[in-house]
PDB file of C-alpha atoms in Angstrom:
ATOM      1  CA  MET A 313      -5.270   0.736 -14.937  1.00 54.00           C
ATOM      2  CA  LEU A 314      -5.416  -0.853 -18.154  1.00 59.00           C
ATOM      3  CA  ILE A 315      -6.983   0.790 -21.049  1.00 71.00           C
ATOM      4  CA  SER A 316      -9.165  -0.410 -23.943  1.00 72.00           C
ATOM      5  CA  ARG A 317      -8.281  -0.034 -26.906  1.00 75.00           C
ATOM      6  CA  GLU A 318     -10.360  -1.463 -28.336  1.00 70.00           C
ATOM      7  CA  SER A 319     -13.741  -0.062 -25.760  1.00 65.00           C
ATOM      8  CA  PRO A 320     -16.571   2.450 -27.796  1.00 61.00           C
ATOM      9  CA  VAL A 321     -15.377   4.661 -24.384  1.00 68.00           C
ATOM     10  CA  PRO A 322     -13.584   7.070 -25.541  1.00 79.00           C
ATOM     11  CA  ILE A 323      -9.710   6.732 -24.165  1.00 86.00           C
ATOM     12  CA  TYR A 324      -9.393  10.469 -22.301  1.00 86.00           C
ATOM     13  CA  TYR A 325     -12.932   9.379 -20.969  1.00 79.00           C
ATOM     14  CA  GLN A 326     -11.858   6.218 -18.775  1.00 81.00           C
ATOM     15  CA  ILE A 327      -8.919   7.245 -17.594  1.00 88.00           C
ATOM     16  CA  ALA A 328     -11.024  10.324 -16.394  1.00 84.00           C
ATOM     17  CA  LEU A 329     -13.234   7.660 -15.936  1.00 76.00           C
ATOM     18  CA  HIS A 330     -10.273   5.834 -12.882  1.00 82.00           C
ATOM     19  CA  LEU A 331      -9.757   9.268 -11.887  1.00 87.00           C
ATOM     20  CA  ARG A 332     -12.673  10.285 -10.727  1.00 80.00           C
ATOM     21  CA  SER A 333     -12.249   6.748  -7.971  1.00 74.00           C
ATOM     22  CA  ARG A 334      -9.007   8.224  -7.053  1.00 83.00           C
ATOM     23  CA  ILE A 335      -9.901  11.181  -6.295  1.00 82.00           C
ATOM     24  CA  MET A 336     -13.305   9.597  -4.585  1.00 72.00           C
ATOM     25  CA  GLY A 337     -11.405   7.665  -2.810  1.00 72.00           C
ATOM     26  CA  LYS A 338      -8.759  10.670  -1.174  1.00 79.00           C
ATOM     27  CA  GLU A 339      -6.423   9.351  -2.419  1.00 87.00           C
ATOM     28  CA  TRP A 340      -5.726  13.251  -3.360  1.00 90.00           C
ATOM     29  CA  ARG A 341      -7.248  15.517  -0.477  1.00 86.00           C
ATOM     30  CA  SER A 342      -8.506  18.676  -1.359  1.00 87.00           C
ATOM     31  CA  GLY A 343      -6.285  21.675  -2.127  1.00 90.00           C
ATOM     32  CA  GLU A 344      -3.344  18.756  -3.501  1.00 92.00           C
ATOM     33  CA  LYS A 345      -1.763  19.093  -6.321  1.00 94.00           C
ATOM     34  CA  ILE A 346      -2.092  16.042  -8.870  1.00 94.00           C
ATOM     35  CA  PRO A 347       1.140  15.022 -10.886  1.00 95.00           C
ATOM     36  CA  PRO A 348       1.769  16.797 -13.441  1.00 93.00           C
ATOM     37  CA  GLU A 349      -0.011  15.703 -16.859  1.00 93.00           C
ATOM     38  CA  GLU A 350       4.127  15.095 -17.851  1.00 93.00           C
ATOM     39  CA  ALA A 351       3.698  12.236 -15.655  1.00 94.00           C
ATOM     40  CA  LEU A 352      -0.064  10.999 -15.550  1.00 94.00           C
ATOM     41  CA  SER A 353       1.064  10.741 -19.180  1.00 94.00           C
ATOM     42  CA  ALA A 354       3.329   8.560 -18.459  1.00 93.00           C
ATOM     43  CA  GLU A 355       1.333   6.333 -15.533  1.00 92.00           C
ATOM     44  CA  TYR A 356      -1.824   5.528 -18.427  1.00 91.00           C
ATOM     45  CA  GLY A 357       0.318   5.078 -21.312  1.00 92.00           C
ATOM     46  CA  VAL A 358      -0.680   8.021 -23.244  1.00 93.00           C
ATOM     47  CA  SER A 359       0.199  10.949 -25.032  1.00 94.00           C
ATOM     48  CA  ARG A 360      -0.607  14.300 -23.060  1.00 93.00           C
ATOM     49  CA  VAL A 361      -2.920  15.670 -25.156  1.00 94.00           C
ATOM     50  CA  THR A 362      -5.750  12.799 -24.368  1.00 93.00           C
ATOM     51  CA  MET A 363      -3.637  13.602 -21.045  1.00 94.00           C
ATOM     52  CA  ARG A 364      -5.617  16.616 -20.901  1.00 94.00           C
ATOM     53  CA  GLN A 365      -8.863  15.749 -22.192  1.00 91.00           C
ATOM     54  CA  ALA A 366      -8.629  13.540 -19.314  1.00 91.00           C
ATOM     55  CA  LEU A 367      -8.384  16.563 -16.853  1.00 93.00           C
ATOM     56  CA  ALA A 368     -10.602  19.113 -18.902  1.00 91.00           C
ATOM     57  CA  GLU A 369     -13.532  16.545 -17.579  1.00 84.00           C
ATOM     58  CA  LEU A 370     -13.163  16.072 -14.219  1.00 87.00           C
ATOM     59  CA  VAL A 371     -11.713  20.384 -14.485  1.00 87.00           C
ATOM     60  CA  LYS A 372     -15.230  20.775 -15.815  1.00 82.00           C
ATOM     61  CA  ASP A 373     -17.141  18.895 -13.189  1.00 73.00           C
ATOM     62  CA  GLY A 374     -15.709  20.376 -10.161  1.00 78.00           C
ATOM     63  CA  LEU A 375     -12.981  18.094  -9.269  1.00 83.00           C
ATOM     64  CA  LEU A 376     -10.609  19.650  -9.930  1.00 91.00           C
ATOM     65  CA  ALA A 377      -9.326  23.623 -10.773  1.00 92.00           C
ATOM     66  CA  ARG A 378      -5.990  24.520 -12.587  1.00 91.00           C
ATOM     67  CA  GLN A 379      -3.795  27.259 -11.661  1.00 91.00           C
ATOM     68  CA  GLN A 380      -1.908  28.740 -14.099  1.00 88.00           C
ATOM     69  CA  GLY A 381       2.139  28.378 -13.282  1.00 86.00           C
ATOM     70  CA  ARG A 382       0.731  26.051  -9.964  1.00 91.00           C
ATOM     71  CA  GLY A 383      -0.434  23.035 -11.051  1.00 92.00           C
ATOM     72  CA  THR A 384      -3.544  21.363 -10.822  1.00 94.00           C
ATOM     73  CA  PHE A 385      -5.282  20.217  -7.443  1.00 94.00           C
ATOM     74  CA  VAL A 386      -8.071  18.433  -5.733  1.00 92.00           C
ATOM     75  CA  LYS A 387     -11.115  21.274  -5.072  1.00 86.00           C
ATOM     76  CA  GLN A 388     -14.085  19.924  -1.786  1.00 70.00           C
ATOM     77  CA  ILE A 389     -14.031  16.694  -2.799  1.00 64.00           C
ATOM     78  CA  PRO A 390     -18.253  16.567  -2.488  1.00 59.00           C
ATOM     79  CA  GLN A 391     -19.702  14.165  -0.335  1.00 56.00           C
ATOM     80  CA  PRO A 392     -22.702  11.149  -1.778  1.00 53.00           C
ATOM     81  CA  LEU A 393     -25.951  12.417  -0.455  1.00 51.00           C
ATOM     82  CA  VAL A 394     -27.123   9.214   1.757  1.00 49.00           C
ATOM     83  CA  HIS A 395     -30.199   6.896   1.576  1.00 51.00           C
ATOM     84  CA  ASN A 396     -31.345   6.301   4.101  1.00 46.00           C
ATOM     85  CA  PHE A 397     -33.983   3.636   3.648  1.00 50.00           C
ATOM     86  CA  ASN A 398     -34.446   2.507   8.232  1.00 44.00           C
ATOM     87  CA  VAL A 399     -34.821   6.142   8.232  1.00 40.00           C
ATOM     88  CA  PRO A 400     -39.290   6.214   8.338  1.00 40.00           C
ATOM     89  CA  ILE A 401     -39.156   9.969   6.791  1.00 42.00           C
ATOM     90  CA  LEU A 402     -39.389  10.481   2.966  1.00 50.00           C
ATOM     91  CA  PHE A 403     -35.457  11.132   0.997  1.00 57.00           C
ATOM     92  CA  ALA A 404     -37.068  14.585   0.448  1.00 60.00           C
ATOM     93  CA  GLY A 405     -37.692  15.389   3.613  1.00 60.00           C
ATOM     94  CA  GLN A 406     -34.311  14.578   5.232  1.00 61.00           C
ATOM     95  CA  LEU A 407     -31.891  16.035   2.151  1.00 63.00           C
ATOM     96  CA  ARG A 408     -34.056  19.249   3.569  1.00 64.00           C
ATOM     97  CA  LYS A 409     -33.168  18.998   7.078  1.00 67.00           C
ATOM     98  CA  LEU A 410     -29.123  18.742   5.089  1.00 63.00           C
ATOM     99  CA  GLY A 411     -29.621  22.058   4.844  1.00 68.00           C
ATOM    100  CA  TYR A 412     -30.363  20.898   0.406  1.00 69.00           C
ATOM    101  CA  THR A 413     -33.006  22.912  -1.349  1.00 75.00           C
ATOM    102  CA  LEU A 414     -34.961  21.163  -3.443  1.00 77.00           C
ATOM    103  CA  SER A 415     -36.474  21.594  -6.900  1.00 84.00           C
ATOM    104  CA  HIS A 416     -38.291  19.551  -9.979  1.00 87.00           C
ATOM    105  CA  GLU A 417     -38.976  20.075 -13.805  1.00 92.00           C
ATOM    106  CA  ILE A 418     -41.872  17.670 -14.735  1.00 94.00           C
ATOM    107  CA  LEU A 419     -40.660  17.377 -17.766  1.00 93.00           C
ATOM    108  CA  GLU A 420     -44.127  15.607 -19.192  1.00 93.00           C
ATOM    109  CA  ARG A 421     -47.334  14.282 -17.313  1.00 94.00           C
ATOM    110  CA  LYS A 422     -50.176  12.413 -18.486  1.00 93.00           C
ATOM    111  CA  VAL A 423     -53.497   9.622 -18.529  1.00 94.00           C
ATOM    112  CA  PHE A 424     -53.485   6.153 -19.615  1.00 92.00           C
ATOM    113  CA  ASP A 425     -56.193   5.229 -20.208  1.00 91.00           C
ATOM    114  CA  THR A 426     -54.332   1.596 -21.449  1.00 85.00           C
ATOM    115  CA  PRO A 427     -51.197   1.987 -19.171  1.00 84.00           C
ATOM    116  CA  PHE A 428     -48.703  -1.631 -20.406  1.00 85.00           C
ATOM    117  CA  PRO A 429     -48.524  -3.837 -19.295  1.00 86.00           C
ATOM    118  CA  HIS A 430     -45.968  -4.997 -16.600  1.00 87.00           C
ATOM    119  CA  VAL A 431     -47.256  -1.228 -15.135  1.00 91.00           C
ATOM    120  CA  ALA A 432     -51.203  -2.387 -14.973  1.00 92.00           C
ATOM    121  CA  GLU A 433     -49.007  -5.125 -12.818  1.00 92.00           C
ATOM    122  CA  ARG A 434     -47.296  -3.318 -10.432  1.00 93.00           C
ATOM    123  CA  LEU A 435     -50.158  -1.206  -9.487  1.00 96.00           C
ATOM    124  CA  GLY A 436     -52.429  -4.877  -8.528  1.00 95.00           C
ATOM    125  CA  LEU A 437     -54.533  -2.554 -12.235  1.00 95.00           C
ATOM    126  CA  THR A 438     -56.568  -4.095 -14.747  1.00 93.00           C
ATOM    127  CA  ALA A 439     -55.494  -4.058 -18.362  1.00 89.00           C
ATOM    128  CA  SER A 440     -58.612  -1.137 -18.612  1.00 91.00           C
ATOM    129  CA  GLN A 441     -58.306   1.132 -15.137  1.00 95.00           C
ATOM    130  CA  PRO A 442     -55.798   4.712 -15.914  1.00 95.00           C
ATOM    131  CA  VAL A 443     -52.963   5.202 -15.003  1.00 95.00           C
ATOM    132  CA  ALA A 444     -51.404   9.093 -14.315  1.00 96.00           C
ATOM    133  CA  TYR A 445     -47.423   9.535 -14.828  1.00 95.00           C
ATOM    134  CA  LEU A 446     -45.442  11.471 -14.274  1.00 95.00           C
ATOM    135  CA  LYS A 447     -41.778  12.559 -15.535  1.00 94.00           C
ATOM    136  CA  ARG A 448     -39.654  14.459 -13.841  1.00 94.00           C
ATOM    137  CA  LEU A 449     -36.188  15.910 -13.245  1.00 94.00           C
ATOM    138  CA  LEU A 450     -35.115  16.434 -10.155  1.00 89.00           C
ATOM    139  CA  MET A 451     -32.311  18.994  -8.739  1.00 87.00           C
ATOM    140  CA  ILE A 452     -30.450  19.867  -5.931  1.00 80.00           C
ATOM    141  CA  ASN A 453     -29.034  22.408  -5.076  1.00 79.00           C
ATOM    142  CA  GLU A 454     -29.845  23.749  -8.501  1.00 82.00           C
ATOM    143  CA  GLN A 455     -27.478  21.071 -10.189  1.00 83.00           C
ATOM    144  CA  PRO A 456     -29.730  17.797 -12.633  1.00 88.00           C
ATOM    145  CA  MET A 457     -29.042  14.518  -9.775  1.00 87.00           C
ATOM    146  CA  ALA A 458     -32.387  12.154 -11.006  1.00 90.00           C
ATOM    147  CA  VAL A 459     -34.851  11.122 -13.943  1.00 92.00           C
ATOM    148  CA  ASN A 460     -37.707   9.631 -11.742  1.00 91.00           C
ATOM    149  CA  HIS A 461     -40.599   8.754 -13.858  1.00 93.00           C
ATOM    150  CA  SER A 462     -43.059   8.111 -11.628  1.00 94.00           C
ATOM    151  CA  TRP A 463     -47.393   6.003 -12.426  1.00 95.00           C
ATOM    152  CA  PHE A 464     -50.753   5.434 -10.136  1.00 97.00           C
ATOM    153  CA  SER A 465     -54.342   4.346 -10.284  1.00 97.00           C
ATOM    154  CA  GLU A 466     -55.949   7.041 -11.992  1.00 96.00           C
ATOM    155  CA  GLU A 467     -58.772   5.949 -10.090  1.00 96.00           C
ATOM    156  CA  LEU A 468     -56.438   6.580  -6.592  1.00 96.00           C
ATOM    157  CA  VAL A 469     -55.168  10.368  -6.907  1.00 96.00           C
ATOM    158  CA  PRO A 470     -57.489  11.349  -9.421  1.00 96.00           C
ATOM    159  CA  GLY A 471     -56.002  14.514 -11.609  1.00 95.00           C
ATOM    160  CA  ILE A 472     -52.943  14.415 -10.414  1.00 95.00           C
ATOM    161  CA  ALA A 473     -50.950  14.044 -13.793  1.00 93.00           C
ATOM    162  CA  VAL A 474     -53.297  17.680 -14.488  1.00 92.00           C
ATOM    163  CA  GLU A 475     -53.260  19.542 -10.920  1.00 93.00           C
ATOM    164  CA  PRO A 476     -50.403  20.942 -10.045  1.00 91.00           C
ATOM    165  CA  LEU A 477     -48.267  19.350  -7.382  1.00 91.00           C
ATOM    166  CA  VAL A 478     -48.289  20.660  -3.638  1.00 89.00           C
ATOM    167  CA  ASP A 479     -45.862  23.251  -3.318  1.00 84.00           C
ATOM    168  CA  GLY A 480     -44.152  21.171  -6.167  1.00 82.00           C
ATOM    169  CA  SER A 481     -43.425  18.577  -3.904  1.00 85.00           C
ATOM    170  CA  LEU A 482     -45.254  14.911  -5.055  1.00 90.00           C
ATOM    171  CA  SER A 483     -45.303  13.435  -1.353  1.00 87.00           C
ATOM    172  CA  GLY A 484     -46.705  16.650  -0.643  1.00 87.00           C
ATOM    173  CA  THR A 485     -49.420  15.443  -3.039  1.00 92.00           C
ATOM    174  CA  LEU A 486     -50.610  12.616  -1.814  1.00 93.00           C
ATOM    175  CA  ALA A 487     -49.999  13.213   2.199  1.00 91.00           C
ATOM    176  CA  ARG A 488     -52.439  16.624   1.897  1.00 92.00           C
ATOM    177  CA  ARG A 489     -53.767  15.830  -0.928  1.00 95.00           C
ATOM    178  CA  TYR A 490     -55.023  12.672  -1.855  1.00 95.00           C
ATOM    179  CA  ASN A 491     -54.581  11.881   2.501  1.00 94.00           C
ATOM    180  CA  TYR A 492     -52.158   9.035   1.069  1.00 94.00           C
ATOM    181  CA  VAL A 493     -49.202   8.738   2.896  1.00 90.00           C
ATOM    182  CA  PRO A 494     -47.046   5.102   2.478  1.00 90.00           C
ATOM    183  CA  ALA A 495     -46.606   2.907   5.384  1.00 89.00           C
ATOM    184  CA  ARG A 496     -44.310   0.126   2.529  1.00 89.00           C
ATOM    185  CA  SER A 497     -41.871   0.588  -0.125  1.00 88.00           C
ATOM    186  CA  GLU A 498     -40.249  -2.636  -2.379  1.00 88.00           C
ATOM    187  CA  ASN A 499     -36.907  -0.943  -3.549  1.00 85.00           C
ATOM    188  CA  LEU A 500     -34.926  -2.421  -6.560  1.00 82.00           C
ATOM    189  CA  ILE A 501     -31.263  -1.029  -6.620  1.00 84.00           C
ATOM    190  CA  GLU A 502     -29.546  -1.581 -10.284  1.00 82.00           C
ATOM    191  CA  VAL A 503     -26.093   0.073 -12.466  1.00 81.00           C
ATOM    192  CA  ALA A 504     -27.321   1.144 -15.920  1.00 82.00           C
ATOM    193  CA  ARG A 505     -25.573   2.899 -17.726  1.00 81.00           C
ATOM    194  CA  ALA A 506     -27.244   6.164 -18.932  1.00 82.00           C
ATOM    195  CA  THR A 507     -29.883   5.881 -21.762  1.00 80.00           C
ATOM    196  CA  GLU A 508     -29.787   8.980 -25.006  1.00 80.00           C
ATOM    197  CA  SER A 509     -32.407  10.966 -22.871  1.00 85.00           C
ATOM    198  CA  GLU A 510     -30.972  10.637 -19.535  1.00 86.00           C
ATOM    199  CA  SER A 511     -27.998  11.556 -20.417  1.00 83.00           C
ATOM    200  CA  GLN A 512     -29.610  14.681 -21.967  1.00 85.00           C
ATOM    201  CA  TRP A 513     -31.054  15.538 -19.081  1.00 89.00           C
ATOM    202  CA  LEU A 514     -28.800  14.898 -16.626  1.00 87.00           C
ATOM    203  CA  GLU A 515     -26.227  17.252 -18.724  1.00 83.00           C
ATOM    204  CA  ILE A 516     -23.974  13.568 -18.549  1.00 80.00           C
ATOM    205  CA  THR A 517     -21.900  10.776 -21.201  1.00 76.00           C
ATOM    206  CA  ARG A 518     -23.803   7.726 -21.733  1.00 74.00           C
ATOM    207  CA  ASP A 519     -21.484   6.183 -20.856  1.00 72.00           C
ATOM    208  CA  THR A 520     -21.682   7.896 -17.093  1.00 78.00           C
ATOM    209  CA  PRO A 521     -22.451   5.172 -14.964  1.00 81.00           C
ATOM    210  CA  LEU A 522     -26.224   5.819 -12.887  1.00 86.00           C
ATOM    211  CA  LEU A 523     -28.046   3.962  -9.853  1.00 85.00           C
ATOM    212  CA  VAL A 524     -31.064   3.121 -11.080  1.00 87.00           C
ATOM    213  CA  LEU A 525     -33.654   3.075  -7.829  1.00 86.00           C
ATOM    214  CA  THR A 526     -36.891   1.543  -9.059  1.00 88.00           C
ATOM    215  CA  SER A 527     -39.593   1.014  -6.547  1.00 90.00           C
ATOM    216  CA  ILE A 528     -43.971   0.198  -5.106  1.00 93.00           C
ATOM    217  CA  SER A 529     -45.002   2.058  -2.897  1.00 92.00           C
ATOM    218  CA  PHE A 530     -47.678   0.275   0.007  1.00 94.00           C
ATOM    219  CA  LEU A 531     -50.538   2.075   1.798  1.00 94.00           C
ATOM    220  CA  VAL A 532     -50.873   0.473   5.417  1.00 94.00           C
ATOM    221  CA  ASP A 533     -53.884  -2.271   3.113  1.00 95.00           C
ATOM    222  CA  ASP A 534     -50.806  -3.240   1.152  1.00 94.00           C
ATOM    223  CA  THR A 535     -52.538  -1.128  -1.998  1.00 96.00           C
ATOM    224  CA  PRO A 536     -50.378  -0.208  -4.681  1.00 96.00           C
ATOM    225  CA  LEU A 537     -49.590   3.605  -4.077  1.00 96.00           C
ATOM    226  CA  GLU A 538     -46.879   4.686  -6.643  1.00 95.00           C
ATOM    227  CA  TYR A 539     -44.646   2.941  -9.194  1.00 94.00           C
ATOM    228  CA  SER A 540     -41.125   4.804 -10.571  1.00 92.00           C
ATOM    229  CA  ILE A 541     -37.748   4.261 -11.565  1.00 91.00           C
ATOM    230  CA  THR A 542     -35.312   7.052 -10.780  1.00 89.00           C
ATOM    231  CA  SER A 543     -31.863   7.472 -12.470  1.00 90.00           C
ATOM    232  CA  TRP A 544     -29.421   8.980  -9.727  1.00 87.00           C
ATOM    233  CA  LEU A 545     -25.880   9.463 -10.646  1.00 83.00           C
ATOM    234  CA  GLY A 546     -24.392   7.051  -9.385  1.00 71.00           C
ATOM    235  CA  ASP A 547     -21.052   9.467  -8.082  1.00 66.00           C
ATOM    236  CA  ASN A 548     -23.253  11.255  -6.066  1.00 63.00           C
ATOM    237  CA  ILE A 549     -25.632   8.471  -4.126  1.00 64.00           C
ATOM    238  CA  ARG A 550     -25.566   6.107  -1.829  1.00 65.00           C
ATOM    239  CA  PHE A 551     -27.876   3.831  -0.563  1.00 64.00           C
ATOM    240  CA  HIS A 552     -27.863   2.873   3.164  1.00 62.00           C
ATOM    241  CA  PHE A 553     -29.117  -0.588   4.497  1.00 61.00           C
ATOM    242  CA  ASP A 554     -30.061  -1.924   8.285  1.00 62.00           C
ATOM    243  CA  VAL A 555     -30.130  -5.353   7.463  1.00 56.00           C
ATOM    244  CA  ARG A 556     -31.709  -7.969  10.589  1.00 59.00           C
ATOM    245  CA  PHE A 557     -31.655 -11.372  10.318  1.00 59.00           C
ATOM    246  CA  ASP A 558     -34.076 -13.553  12.505  1.00 56.00           C
ATOM    247  CA  ALA A 559     -31.969 -15.038  14.858  1.00 52.00           C
ATOM    248  CA  GLY A 560     -34.010 -18.188  15.457  1.00 48.00           C
ATOM    249  CA  ALA A 561     -33.480 -18.689  11.217  1.00 44.00           C
ATOM    250  CA  ALA A 562     -30.524 -21.265  10.331  1.00 41.00           C
ATOM    251  CA  SER A 563     -29.746 -19.321   7.593  1.00 40.00           C
ATOM    252  CA  ALA A 564     -29.964 -16.351   5.916  1.00 38.00           C
ATOM    253  CA  VAL A 565     -32.533 -16.402   1.858  1.00 39.00           C
ATOM    254  CA  LEU A 566     -31.047 -13.755  -0.076  1.00 38.00           C
ATOM    255  CA  HIS A 567     -35.160 -13.278  -1.640  1.00 39.00           C
ATOM    256  CA  THR A 568     -35.675 -12.110  -5.510  1.00 38.00           C
ATOM    257  CA  ASP A 569     -38.686 -10.126  -6.691  1.00 41.00           C
ATOM    258  CA  GLU A 570     -39.198 -11.213 -10.626  1.00 42.00           C
ATOM    259  CA  ALA A 571     -41.810  -8.563 -11.395  1.00 39.00           C
ATOM    260  CA  ALA A 572     -38.744  -6.519 -10.330  1.00 37.00           C
ATOM    261  CA  LEU A 573     -36.260  -8.306 -11.749  1.00 36.00           C
ATOM    262  CA  ASP A 574     -38.370  -8.594 -15.054  1.00 45.00           C
ATOM    263  CA  ALA A 575     -38.378  -4.584 -14.775  1.00 40.00           C
ATOM    264  CA  VAL A 576     -34.366  -4.698 -14.592  1.00 38.00           C
ATOM    265  CA  ASN A 577     -34.723  -6.603 -17.403  1.00 43.00           C
ATOM    266  CA  GLY A 578     -37.368  -4.497 -19.645  1.00 45.00           C
ATOM    267  CA  ARG A 579     -34.643  -1.310 -17.980  1.00 47.00           C
ATOM    268  CA  GLN A 580     -34.920  -0.146 -22.710  1.00 43.00           C
ATOM    269  CA  ASN A 581     -32.577   1.982 -24.307  1.00 38.00           C
ATOM    270  CA  ASP A 582     -35.038   5.012 -24.491  1.00 40.00           C
ATOM    271  CA  GLU A 583     -36.580   4.677 -20.606  1.00 45.00           C
ATOM    272  CA  ASP A 584     -40.202   6.447 -22.682  1.00 46.00           C
ATOM    273  CA  ALA A 585     -41.051   2.327 -23.183  1.00 42.00           C
ATOM    274  CA  PHE A 586     -41.715   2.250 -19.074  1.00 46.00           C
ATOM    275  CA  LYS A 587     -44.586   4.377 -20.006  1.00 43.00           C
TER     276      LYS A 587
END
């Protein structure tokens, strides 16, 4: 691994990220002892103090465990959660079936009488139609996992930004209070570094990579139901796609959604710009 000494990312953290990828790639198995600090310091060309800082990050994250007099060992390697876009059930339902405990904390909720233009466009609204907004911290097994921003037409789901969610579930509220179940969704995934507020809520550094899922869900008549942006911890989630090609097509074509690209390009240093 090449250490960039000009990078604003601290050297110890660069090493921690690289060691994390080696662990997740199963270079060392669960319960296996990793090389000692001295050997790793020589491998990466850094001091033992720097290497000790890097290993401390992975101990803090629960990937490594130190045993006095024995060395440092790989703990149970976490298996990333898999979100299968082709399964016609909601992600929360998938996780509950796998035995995970889901919870959330509402960080902000309000109604905007004059929504931002790009939000109104995604929801198919005019600039004068009110938009309901929810910001939530999503937790799995009580661990912060994602920050979610959701926008809705206030006329379509009146009171959603005021009334408590049904059983604490946004999708359950849409289905049981408003009788809305999405028929399809358009999704865009990008990799981005955490914003300042995301790093605080997710308890990570600003340099941590996130998987940012931008999604618009539609009702059966193609009315936009929800526009959302969810920033997931990148090493805890995987998205699965099953791509099928038309046998009669001469070639596969990658279609670029200009609106979705605008959402990516418009991502600011602070997610409050999306409101």
